[in-house]
PDB file of C-alpha atoms in Angstrom:
ATOM      1  CA  MET A 127      -0.002   0.164   0.040  1.00  0.00           C
ATOM      2  CA  GLY A 128       1.535   3.276  -1.089  1.00  0.00           C
ATOM      3  CA  VAL A 129       1.441   6.347  -3.337  1.00  0.00           C
ATOM      4  CA  LYS A 130       2.564   6.324  -7.022  1.00  0.00           C
ATOM      5  CA  ASN A 131       3.991   9.442  -8.486  1.00  0.00           C
ATOM      6  CA  PHE A 132       4.539  10.342 -12.065  1.00  0.00           C
ATOM      7  CA  LYS A 133       7.097  12.216 -14.093  1.00  0.00           C
ATOM      8  CA  PRO A 134       6.179  15.855 -14.799  1.00  0.00           C
ATOM      9  CA  THR A 135       5.476  15.140 -18.792  1.00  0.00           C
ATOM     10  CA  SER A 136       2.795  17.785 -18.633  1.00  0.00           C
ATOM     11  CA  PRO A 137       1.510  20.318 -16.132  1.00  0.00           C
ATOM     12  CA  ALA A 138      -1.246  18.105 -15.118  1.00  0.00           C
ATOM     13  CA  ARG A 139       1.179  15.294 -14.344  1.00  0.00           C
ATOM     14  CA  ARG A 140       3.496  17.363 -12.171  1.00  0.00           C
ATOM     15  CA  TYR A 141       1.490  16.974  -9.017  1.00  0.00           C
ATOM     16  CA  TYR A 142      -0.526  13.915  -9.937  1.00  0.00           C
ATOM     17  CA  SER A 143      -0.311  10.882  -7.764  1.00  0.00           C
ATOM     18  CA  VAL A 144      -2.438   7.701  -7.256  1.00  0.00           C
ATOM     19  CA  SER A 145      -2.627   4.688  -4.927  1.00  0.00           C
ATOM     20  CA  ASP A 146      -0.389   1.839  -6.001  1.00  0.00           C
ATOM     21  CA  PHE A 147      -3.465  -0.593  -5.329  1.00  0.00           C
ATOM     22  CA  LYS A 148      -1.124  -3.395  -4.255  1.00  0.00           C
ATOM     23  CA  GLU A 149      -3.370  -4.500  -1.456  1.00  0.00           C
ATOM     24  CA  LEU A 150      -6.207  -5.317  -3.916  1.00  0.00           C
ATOM     25  CA  THR A 151      -6.922  -8.779  -5.284  1.00  0.00           C
ATOM     26  CA  LYS A 152      -6.094  -9.092  -8.842  1.00  0.00           C
ATOM     27  CA  GLY A 153      -8.418 -10.032 -11.683  1.00  0.00           C
ATOM     28  CA  THR A 154     -11.581  -9.731  -9.510  1.00  0.00           C
ATOM     29  CA  GLU A 155     -14.996  -8.299 -10.441  1.00  0.00           C
ATOM     30  CA  PRO A 156     -17.321  -7.098  -7.739  1.00  0.00           C
ATOM     31  CA  PHE A 157     -19.916  -9.568  -6.396  1.00  0.00           C
ATOM     32  CA  LYS A 158     -22.927  -8.946  -8.572  1.00  0.00           C
ATOM     33  CA  ASN A 159     -25.578  -9.902  -5.794  1.00  0.00           C
ATOM     34  CA  LEU A 160     -24.224  -7.138  -3.531  1.00  0.00           C
ATOM     35  CA  LEU A 161     -24.436  -4.324  -6.326  1.00  0.00           C
ATOM     36  CA  GLU A 162     -27.097  -1.703  -6.554  1.00  0.00           C
ATOM     37  CA  HIS A 163     -27.884   0.939  -8.998  1.00  0.00           C
ATOM     38  CA  GLN A 164     -27.100   4.517  -8.151  1.00  0.00           C
ATOM     39  CA  THR A 165     -28.839   7.486  -9.531  1.00  0.00           C
ATOM     40  CA  GLN A 166     -27.026  11.097  -9.448  1.00  0.00           C
ATOM     41  CA  SER A 167     -28.955  14.087  -8.100  1.00  0.00           C
ATOM     42  CA  GLY A 168     -26.396  16.634  -9.139  1.00  0.00           C
ATOM     43  CA  GLY A 169     -27.129  18.427  -5.765  1.00  0.00           C
ATOM     44  CA  ARG A 170     -30.830  18.875  -6.728  1.00  0.00           C
ATOM     45  CA  ASN A 171     -33.853  18.130  -4.591  1.00  0.00           C
ATOM     46  CA  HIS A 172     -37.303  16.531  -5.950  1.00  0.00           C
ATOM     47  CA  PHE A 173     -38.134  20.137  -7.236  1.00  0.00           C
ATOM     48  CA  GLY A 174     -35.147  20.278  -9.361  1.00  0.00           C
ATOM     49  CA  ARG A 175     -33.616  23.037  -7.291  1.00  0.00           C
ATOM     50  CA  ILE A 176     -29.922  23.013  -6.084  1.00  0.00           C
ATOM     51  CA  THR A 177     -29.814  22.445  -2.558  1.00  0.00           C
ATOM     52  CA  SER A 178     -26.117  21.444  -2.395  1.00  0.00           C
ATOM     53  CA  ARG A 179     -23.981  23.596  -4.545  1.00  0.00           C
ATOM     54  CA  PHE A 180     -20.873  22.523  -6.455  1.00  0.00           C
ATOM     55  CA  ARG A 181     -22.055  18.998  -7.197  1.00  0.00           C
ATOM     56  CA  GLY A 182     -22.790  17.135 -10.577  1.00  0.00           C
ATOM     57  CA  GLY A 183     -21.142  15.125 -13.195  1.00  0.00           C
ATOM     58  CA  GLY A 184     -18.682  12.519 -12.322  1.00  0.00           C
ATOM     59  CA  HIS A 185     -18.085   8.778 -13.414  1.00  0.00           C
ATOM     60  CA  LYS A 186     -21.057   6.480 -13.149  1.00  0.00           C
ATOM     61  CA  GLN A 187     -20.785   4.288  -9.917  1.00  0.00           C
ATOM     62  CA  ARG A 188     -22.722   1.233  -8.597  1.00  0.00           C
ATOM     63  CA  TYR A 189     -23.265   1.024  -4.778  1.00  0.00           C
ATOM     64  CA  ARG A 190     -21.653  -1.878  -2.953  1.00  0.00           C
ATOM     65  CA  VAL A 191     -23.991  -3.136  -0.156  1.00  0.00           C
ATOM     66  CA  ILE A 192     -21.604  -3.142   2.989  1.00  0.00           C
ATOM     67  CA  ASP A 193     -22.529  -4.915   6.161  1.00  0.00           C
ATOM     68  CA  TRP A 194     -22.307  -2.351   8.828  1.00  0.00           C
ATOM     69  CA  LYS A 195     -24.000  -4.356  11.507  1.00  0.00           C
ATOM     70  CA  ARG A 196     -21.655  -7.296  11.600  1.00  0.00           C
ATOM     71  CA  ASP A 197     -24.580  -9.126  13.070  1.00  0.00           C
ATOM     72  CA  LYS A 198     -23.644 -12.866  11.912  1.00  0.00           C
ATOM     73  CA  ILE A 199     -22.702 -13.760  15.445  1.00  0.00           C
ATOM     74  CA  GLY A 200     -20.437 -16.755  15.904  1.00  0.00           C
ATOM     75  CA  ILE A 201     -20.219 -17.754  12.217  1.00  0.00           C
ATOM     76  CA  PRO A 202     -16.593 -17.516  10.931  1.00  0.00           C
ATOM     77  CA  ALA A 203     -15.910 -16.195   7.651  1.00  0.00           C
ATOM     78  CA  LEU A 204     -13.002 -16.317   4.998  1.00  0.00           C
ATOM     79  CA  VAL A 205     -11.653 -13.253   3.303  1.00  0.00           C
ATOM     80  CA  ALA A 206     -12.025 -13.981  -0.381  1.00  0.00           C
ATOM     81  CA  THR A 207     -11.066 -10.517  -1.836  1.00  0.00           C
ATOM     82  CA  VAL A 208     -10.008  -7.065  -1.048  1.00  0.00           C
ATOM     83  CA  GLU A 209     -11.622  -4.767  -3.534  1.00  0.00           C
ATOM     84  CA  TYR A 210     -11.671  -1.162  -4.598  1.00  0.00           C
ATOM     85  CA  ASP A 211     -14.982   0.695  -3.827  1.00  0.00           C
ATOM     86  CA  PRO A 212     -15.628   3.980  -5.780  1.00  0.00           C
ATOM     87  CA  ASN A 213     -17.979   5.147  -3.163  1.00  0.00           C
ATOM     88  CA  ARG A 214     -15.567   5.512  -0.303  1.00  0.00           C
ATOM     89  CA  THR A 215     -12.008   6.316   0.475  1.00  0.00           C
ATOM     90  CA  ALA A 216     -11.507   2.802   2.184  1.00  0.00           C
ATOM     91  CA  ARG A 217     -11.068  -0.666   0.614  1.00  0.00           C
ATOM     92  CA  ILE A 218     -13.723  -3.259   1.067  1.00  0.00           C
ATOM     93  CA  ALA A 219     -13.464  -7.151   1.723  1.00  0.00           C
ATOM     94  CA  LEU A 220     -15.730  -9.814   0.329  1.00  0.00           C
ATOM     95  CA  LEU A 221     -16.374 -12.364   3.187  1.00  0.00           C
ATOM     96  CA  HIS A 222     -17.421 -16.115   2.356  1.00  0.00           C
ATOM     97  CA  TYR A 223     -19.353 -17.215   5.582  1.00  0.00           C
ATOM     98  CA  VAL A 224     -19.130 -20.996   6.372  1.00  0.00           C
ATOM     99  CA  ASP A 225     -23.042 -21.096   5.910  1.00  0.00           C
ATOM    100  CA  GLY A 226     -22.600 -20.030   2.273  1.00  0.00           C
ATOM    101  CA  GLU A 227     -23.478 -16.291   2.637  1.00  0.00           C
ATOM    102  CA  LYS A 228     -21.473 -13.602   1.128  1.00  0.00           C
ATOM    103  CA  ARG A 229     -21.126 -10.084   2.466  1.00  0.00           C
ATOM    104  CA  TYR A 230     -18.869  -7.039   1.954  1.00  0.00           C
ATOM    105  CA  ILE A 231     -17.288  -5.385   4.997  1.00  0.00           C
ATOM    106  CA  LEU A 232     -15.042  -2.360   5.536  1.00  0.00           C
ATOM    107  CA  ALA A 233     -11.503  -3.681   5.316  1.00  0.00           C
ATOM    108  CA  PRO A 234      -9.133  -2.939   8.160  1.00  0.00           C
ATOM    109  CA  ASP A 235      -5.500  -2.336   7.582  1.00  0.00           C
ATOM    110  CA  GLY A 236      -3.454  -5.646   7.444  1.00  0.00           C
ATOM    111  CA  LEU A 237      -6.466  -7.680   6.420  1.00  0.00           C
ATOM    112  CA  LYS A 238      -5.440 -10.181   3.677  1.00  0.00           C
ATOM    113  CA  VAL A 239      -7.052 -12.787   1.472  1.00  0.00           C
ATOM    114  CA  GLY A 240      -7.316 -16.119   3.433  1.00  0.00           C
ATOM    115  CA  ASP A 241      -7.761 -14.541   6.905  1.00  0.00           C
ATOM    116  CA  LYS A 242     -10.413 -15.943   9.055  1.00  0.00           C
ATOM    117  CA  ILE A 243     -12.716 -13.455  11.001  1.00  0.00           C
ATOM    118  CA  VAL A 244     -15.734 -13.489  13.123  1.00  0.00           C
ATOM    119  CA  SER A 245     -18.165 -11.329  15.042  1.00  0.00           C
ATOM    120  CA  SER A 246     -18.202 -12.776  18.543  1.00  0.00           C
ATOM    121  CA  ARG A 247     -17.697 -11.849  22.217  1.00  0.00           C
ATOM    122  CA  ASN A 248     -14.905 -14.443  22.422  1.00  0.00           C
ATOM    123  CA  ALA A 249     -13.127 -13.569  19.192  1.00  0.00           C
ATOM    124  CA  ASP A 250      -9.390 -12.690  19.239  1.00  0.00           C
ATOM    125  CA  ILE A 251      -8.319  -9.164  19.392  1.00  0.00           C
ATOM    126  CA  LYS A 252      -7.240  -8.973  15.737  1.00  0.00           C
ATOM    127  CA  PRO A 253      -7.947  -6.708  12.726  1.00  0.00           C
ATOM    128  CA  GLY A 254     -11.532  -7.413  11.269  1.00  0.00           C
ATOM    129  CA  ASN A 255     -13.043  -9.222  14.197  1.00  0.00           C
ATOM    130  CA  ALA A 256     -16.130  -7.341  15.651  1.00  0.00           C
ATOM    131  CA  MET A 257     -17.433  -7.420  18.985  1.00  0.00           C
ATOM    132  CA  THR A 258     -19.379  -5.040  21.565  1.00  0.00           C
ATOM    133  CA  LEU A 259     -17.398  -2.569  23.391  1.00  0.00           C
ATOM    134  CA  ARG A 260     -17.937  -4.360  26.670  1.00  0.00           C
ATOM    135  CA  HIS A 261     -15.714  -7.124  25.467  1.00  0.00           C
ATOM    136  CA  ILE A 262     -12.809  -4.900  23.847  1.00  0.00           C
ATOM    137  CA  PRO A 263      -9.818  -4.342  26.169  1.00  0.00           C
ATOM    138  CA  LEU A 264      -9.019  -0.728  26.798  1.00  0.00           C
ATOM    139  CA  GLY A 265      -6.485   1.071  24.539  1.00  0.00           C
ATOM    140  CA  THR A 266      -7.627  -1.102  21.464  1.00  0.00           C
ATOM    141  CA  MET A 267      -7.823   0.667  18.054  1.00  0.00           C
ATOM    142  CA  ILE A 268     -11.351   0.306  16.695  1.00  0.00           C
ATOM    143  CA  HIS A 269     -13.473   1.546  13.863  1.00  0.00           C
ATOM    144  CA  ASN A 270     -16.993   1.155  12.472  1.00  0.00           C
ATOM    145  CA  ILE A 271     -18.506   2.017  15.778  1.00  0.00           C
ATOM    146  CA  GLU A 272     -22.272   1.906  16.416  1.00  0.00           C
ATOM    147  CA  LEU A 273     -24.047   4.848  18.083  1.00  0.00           C
ATOM    148  CA  LYS A 274     -27.159   2.974  18.557  1.00  0.00           C
ATOM    149  CA  LYS A 275     -27.448  -0.834  19.434  1.00  0.00           C
ATOM    150  CA  GLY A 276     -28.074  -2.842  16.286  1.00  0.00           C
ATOM    151  CA  LYS A 277     -28.226   0.212  13.933  1.00  0.00           C
ATOM    152  CA  GLY A 278     -24.887  -0.520  12.410  1.00  0.00           C
ATOM    153  CA  GLY A 279     -21.481   1.358  12.432  1.00  0.00           C
ATOM    154  CA  GLN A 280     -21.832   5.197  11.870  1.00  0.00           C
ATOM    155  CA  LEU A 281     -18.425   6.509  13.297  1.00  0.00           C
ATOM    156  CA  VAL A 282     -14.839   6.142  12.069  1.00  0.00           C
ATOM    157  CA  ARG A 283     -15.266   4.769   8.649  1.00  0.00           C
ATOM    158  CA  ALA A 284     -12.933   6.914   6.297  1.00  0.00           C
ATOM    159  CA  ALA A 285      -9.609   5.781   5.032  1.00  0.00           C
ATOM    160  CA  GLY A 286      -6.685   5.348   7.536  1.00  0.00           C
ATOM    161  CA  VAL A 287      -8.673   6.478  10.564  1.00  0.00           C
ATOM    162  CA  ALA A 288      -9.056   4.797  13.935  1.00  0.00           C
ATOM    163  CA  ALA A 289     -10.516   5.511  17.350  1.00  0.00           C
ATOM    164  CA  ALA A 290      -9.284   4.573  20.588  1.00  0.00           C
ATOM    165  CA  LEU A 291     -11.203   2.837  23.564  1.00  0.00           C
ATOM    166  CA  MET A 292     -10.184   5.066  26.524  1.00  0.00           C
ATOM    167  CA  ALA A 293     -12.274   3.949  29.580  1.00  0.00           C
ATOM    168  CA  LYS A 294     -15.469   2.151  30.763  1.00  0.00           C
ATOM    169  CA  ASP A 295     -17.658   3.588  33.248  1.00  0.00           C
ATOM    170  CA  GLY A 296     -21.000   2.038  34.151  1.00  0.00           C
ATOM    171  CA  GLU A 297     -22.774   1.080  31.151  1.00  0.00           C
ATOM    172  CA  TYR A 298     -20.876   3.476  28.765  1.00  0.00           C
ATOM    173  CA  ALA A 299     -17.370   3.425  27.175  1.00  0.00           C
ATOM    174  CA  GLN A 300     -15.495   6.520  26.494  1.00  0.00           C
ATOM    175  CA  VAL A 301     -14.079   6.578  22.951  1.00  0.00           C
ATOM    176  CA  ARG A 302     -11.455   8.913  21.546  1.00  0.00           C
ATOM    177  CA  LEU A 303     -12.540   9.771  17.986  1.00  0.00           C
ATOM    178  CA  PRO A 304     -10.103  10.704  15.173  1.00  0.00           C
ATOM    179  CA  SER A 305     -11.188  14.369  15.478  1.00  0.00           C
ATOM    180  CA  GLY A 306      -9.983  14.428  19.145  1.00  0.00           C
ATOM    181  CA  GLU A 307     -13.379  14.459  20.502  1.00  0.00           C
ATOM    182  CA  VAL A 308     -14.012  12.073  23.318  1.00  0.00           C
ATOM    183  CA  ARG A 309     -17.406  10.585  23.409  1.00  0.00           C
ATOM    184  CA  MET A 310     -19.497   8.105  25.478  1.00  0.00           C
ATOM    185  CA  VAL A 311     -20.816   5.234  23.490  1.00  0.00           C
ATOM    186  CA  HIS A 312     -23.071   2.395  25.085  1.00  0.00           C
ATOM    187  CA  LEU A 313     -21.072  -0.856  26.051  1.00  0.00           C
ATOM    188  CA  ASP A 314     -23.501  -2.930  23.944  1.00  0.00           C
ATOM    189  CA  CYS A 315     -22.688  -1.188  20.723  1.00  0.00           C
ATOM    190  CA  HIS A 316     -20.582  -3.106  18.290  1.00  0.00           C
ATOM    191  CA  ALA A 317     -17.176  -2.017  16.750  1.00  0.00           C
ATOM    192  CA  THR A 318     -14.466  -3.625  14.620  1.00  0.00           C
ATOM    193  CA  ILE A 319     -10.950  -4.035  15.615  1.00  0.00           C
ATOM    194  CA  GLY A 320      -8.317  -2.279  13.876  1.00  0.00           C
ATOM    195  CA  GLN A 321      -7.487   0.732  11.696  1.00  0.00           C
ATOM    196  CA  VAL A 322      -9.375   1.361   8.432  1.00  0.00           C
ATOM    197  CA  SER A 323      -7.447   0.371   5.215  1.00  0.00           C
ATOM    198  CA  ASN A 324      -5.868   2.632   2.604  1.00  0.00           C
ATOM    199  CA  ILE A 325      -3.681   4.676   5.280  1.00  0.00           C
ATOM    200  CA  GLU A 326      -1.981   6.610   2.381  1.00  0.00           C
ATOM    201  CA  HIS A 327      -4.995   8.181   1.064  1.00  0.00           C
ATOM    202  CA  ALA A 328      -4.389  11.442   2.672  1.00  0.00           C
ATOM    203  CA  ASN A 329      -1.182  11.755   0.703  1.00  0.00           C
ATOM    204  CA  ILE A 330      -2.766  11.519  -2.711  1.00  0.00           C
ATOM    205  CA  SER A 331      -2.916  14.735  -4.831  1.00  0.00           C
ATOM    206  CA  LEU A 332      -5.536  15.005  -7.431  1.00  0.00           C
ATOM    207  CA  GLY A 333      -3.000  16.937  -9.577  1.00  0.00           C
ATOM    208  CA  LYS A 334      -5.766  18.540 -12.032  1.00  0.00           C
ATOM    209  CA  ALA A 335      -9.143  19.964 -12.060  1.00  0.00           C
ATOM    210  CA  GLY A 336     -10.580  17.337 -14.338  1.00  0.00           C
ATOM    211  CA  ARG A 337      -9.911  14.633 -11.691  1.00  0.00           C
ATOM    212  CA  SER A 338     -12.281  16.430  -9.295  1.00  0.00           C
ATOM    213  CA  ARG A 339     -14.952  16.642 -11.929  1.00  0.00           C
ATOM    214  CA  TRP A 340     -14.349  12.696 -12.250  1.00  0.00           C
ATOM    215  CA  LEU A 341     -15.488  12.576  -8.548  1.00  0.00           C
ATOM    216  CA  GLY A 342     -18.606  14.651  -9.155  1.00  0.00           C
ATOM    217  CA  ARG A 343     -17.208  17.906  -7.779  1.00  0.00           C
ATOM    218  CA  ARG A 344     -17.878  21.064  -9.711  1.00  0.00           C
ATOM    219  CA  PRO A 345     -15.843  24.263  -9.434  1.00  0.00           C
ATOM    220  CA  HIS A 346     -16.223  26.020  -6.084  1.00  0.00           C
ATOM    221  CA  ASN A 347     -16.909  29.767  -6.785  1.00  0.00           C
ATOM    222  CA  ARG A 348     -15.775  31.891  -3.849  1.00  0.00           C
ATOM    223  CA  GLY A 349     -18.111  34.648  -2.671  1.00  0.00           C
ATOM    224  CA  VAL A 350     -15.632  37.517  -2.938  1.00  0.00           C
ATOM    225  CA  THR A 351     -15.461  36.868  -6.824  1.00  0.00           C
ATOM    226  CA  MET A 352     -19.183  37.331  -7.095  1.00  0.00           C
ATOM    227  CA  ASN A 353     -21.303  40.530  -7.748  1.00  0.00           C
ATOM    228  CA  PRO A 354     -23.184  42.094  -4.801  1.00  0.00           C
ATOM    229  CA  VAL A 355     -26.551  40.824  -6.073  1.00  0.00           C
ATOM    230  CA  ASP A 356     -25.155  37.139  -5.833  1.00  0.00           C
ATOM    231  CA  HIS A 357     -23.254  37.226  -2.464  1.00  0.00           C
ATOM    232  CA  PRO A 358     -23.054  39.452   0.642  1.00  0.00           C
ATOM    233  CA  MET A 359     -19.239  39.401   0.113  1.00  0.00           C
ATOM    234  CA  GLY A 360     -19.211  40.390  -3.632  1.00  0.00           C
ATOM    235  CA  GLY A 361     -18.512  43.575  -5.307  1.00  0.00           C
ATOM    236  CA  GLY A 362     -15.807  46.239  -4.729  1.00  0.00           C
ATOM    237  CA  GLU A 363     -13.030  47.499  -6.659  1.00  0.00           C
ATOM    238  CA  GLY A 364     -10.346  44.828  -6.830  1.00  0.00           C
ATOM    239  CA  ARG A 365     -10.055  42.025  -4.296  1.00  0.00           C
ATOM    240  CA  THR A 366     -11.946  42.658  -0.999  1.00  0.00           C
ATOM    241  CA  SER A 367     -13.838  40.792   1.593  1.00  0.00           C
ATOM    242  CA  GLY A 368     -16.592  43.450   1.418  1.00  0.00           C
ATOM    243  CA  GLY A 369     -15.907  44.656   4.822  1.00  0.00           C
ATOM    244  CA  ARG A 370     -17.836  42.040   6.641  1.00  0.00           C
ATOM    245  CA  HIS A 371     -17.185  38.688   8.269  1.00  0.00           C
ATOM    246  CA  PRO A 372     -17.250  35.694   5.997  1.00  0.00           C
ATOM    247  CA  CYS A 373     -20.572  34.253   5.264  1.00  0.00           C
ATOM    248  CA  SER A 374     -22.681  32.121   3.110  1.00  0.00           C
ATOM    249  CA  PRO A 375     -24.848  33.605   0.250  1.00  0.00           C
ATOM    250  CA  TRP A 376     -27.753  33.633   2.783  1.00  0.00           C
ATOM    251  CA  GLY A 377     -25.771  35.394   5.564  1.00  0.00           C
ATOM    252  CA  GLN A 378     -24.949  32.484   7.620  1.00  0.00           C
ATOM    253  CA  LEU A 379     -21.581  33.102   9.468  1.00  0.00           C
ATOM    254  CA  SER A 380     -18.987  30.715   8.161  1.00  0.00           C
ATOM    255  CA  LYS A 381     -16.117  31.187  10.743  1.00  0.00           C
ATOM    256  CA  GLY A 382     -16.680  30.529  14.467  1.00  0.00           C
ATOM    257  CA  LEU A 383     -20.402  30.149  14.453  1.00  0.00           C
ATOM    258  CA  LYS A 384     -21.328  26.822  16.327  1.00  0.00           C
ATOM    259  CA  THR A 385     -23.818  24.834  14.044  1.00  0.00           C
ATOM    260  CA  ARG A 386     -24.412  21.807  16.361  1.00  0.00           C
ATOM    261  CA  ASN A 387     -28.117  21.665  17.225  1.00  0.00           C
ATOM    262  CA  ASN A 388     -28.598  18.305  18.979  1.00  0.00           C
ATOM    263  CA  LYS A 389     -29.135  19.060  22.862  1.00  0.00           C
ATOM    264  CA  ARG A 390     -30.311  15.258  23.348  1.00  0.00           C
ATOM    265  CA  THR A 391     -26.746  14.000  22.926  1.00  0.00           C
ATOM    266  CA  ASP A 392     -24.763  17.067  24.215  1.00  0.00           C
ATOM    267  CA  GLY A 393     -24.209  15.033  27.488  1.00  0.00           C
ATOM    268  CA  MET A 394     -22.523  12.258  25.675  1.00  0.00           C
ATOM    269  CA  ILE A 395     -19.548  14.449  24.522  1.00  0.00           C
ATOM    270  CA  ILE A 396     -16.994  14.599  27.167  1.00  0.00           C
ATOM    271  CA  LYS A 397     -14.336  16.537  25.352  1.00  0.00           C
ATOM    272  CA  ARG A 398     -15.001  18.457  22.199  1.00  0.00           C
ATOM    273  CA  ARG A 399     -12.632  18.455  19.251  1.00  0.00           C
ATOM    274  CA  GLY A 400     -10.138  21.328  19.304  1.00  0.00           C
ATOM    275  CA  GLU A 401     -10.490  21.682  23.048  1.00  0.00           C
ATOM    276  CA  LYS A 402      -7.151  21.855  25.021  1.00  0.00           C
ATOM    277  CA  GLY A 403      -6.444  19.921  28.215  1.00  0.00           C
TER     278      GLY A 403
END
């Protein structure tokens, strides 16, 4: 697993880099029974109006159905392939369970074809095995963490990230997330052992604008380049911020304004990201 760079044979190639894909299983096709069709919205809602700007285009993709719940308890599985997934930054692994079922999971770093993994309270503490936080030792690196029992993993799913199990107090565990936030999660929630695969993803440089378009990202137009009719920060002679704080086209402040609005779970956050001490 590494990053492949190119000689600067053109301006686009000068900063262009890609993953070497050495961890992927050669000559494999996605398992058809776990593929689903995807429609692209282009950032538009059911009225056809843009609600998420700067989205659209991109290469056609098919969705891989991922097993976030890891609810086949006590049934061992063999890792058949490690594959690329266009819908996420991490790699995925195809599991062949001993009862004949096949499922995709998020591949942890170090998982190889032929490895045996299982979801069980008595499983070994090795990458790919899943169990409840109650049975995971303190200090273990984990990912794909549930927030609600049985709902499936919602936290720590991007390439190269991992959380740490810090402490257990009563019916809750304290988990340090990749952002630095320390949060309480119920001990009966499942998590997977290990760090998410494709660690070098953060070091990849797109190298050219067209590569962003392949990913469905359209050019991002800054507010200060617009006219006053289009943005509060637009207008002026030459480059200027408009004499006001940075904001969205609709006046929402974009620096320093706290946007979290979920008082129901505020008490579950012990330490917020960015806090010192």
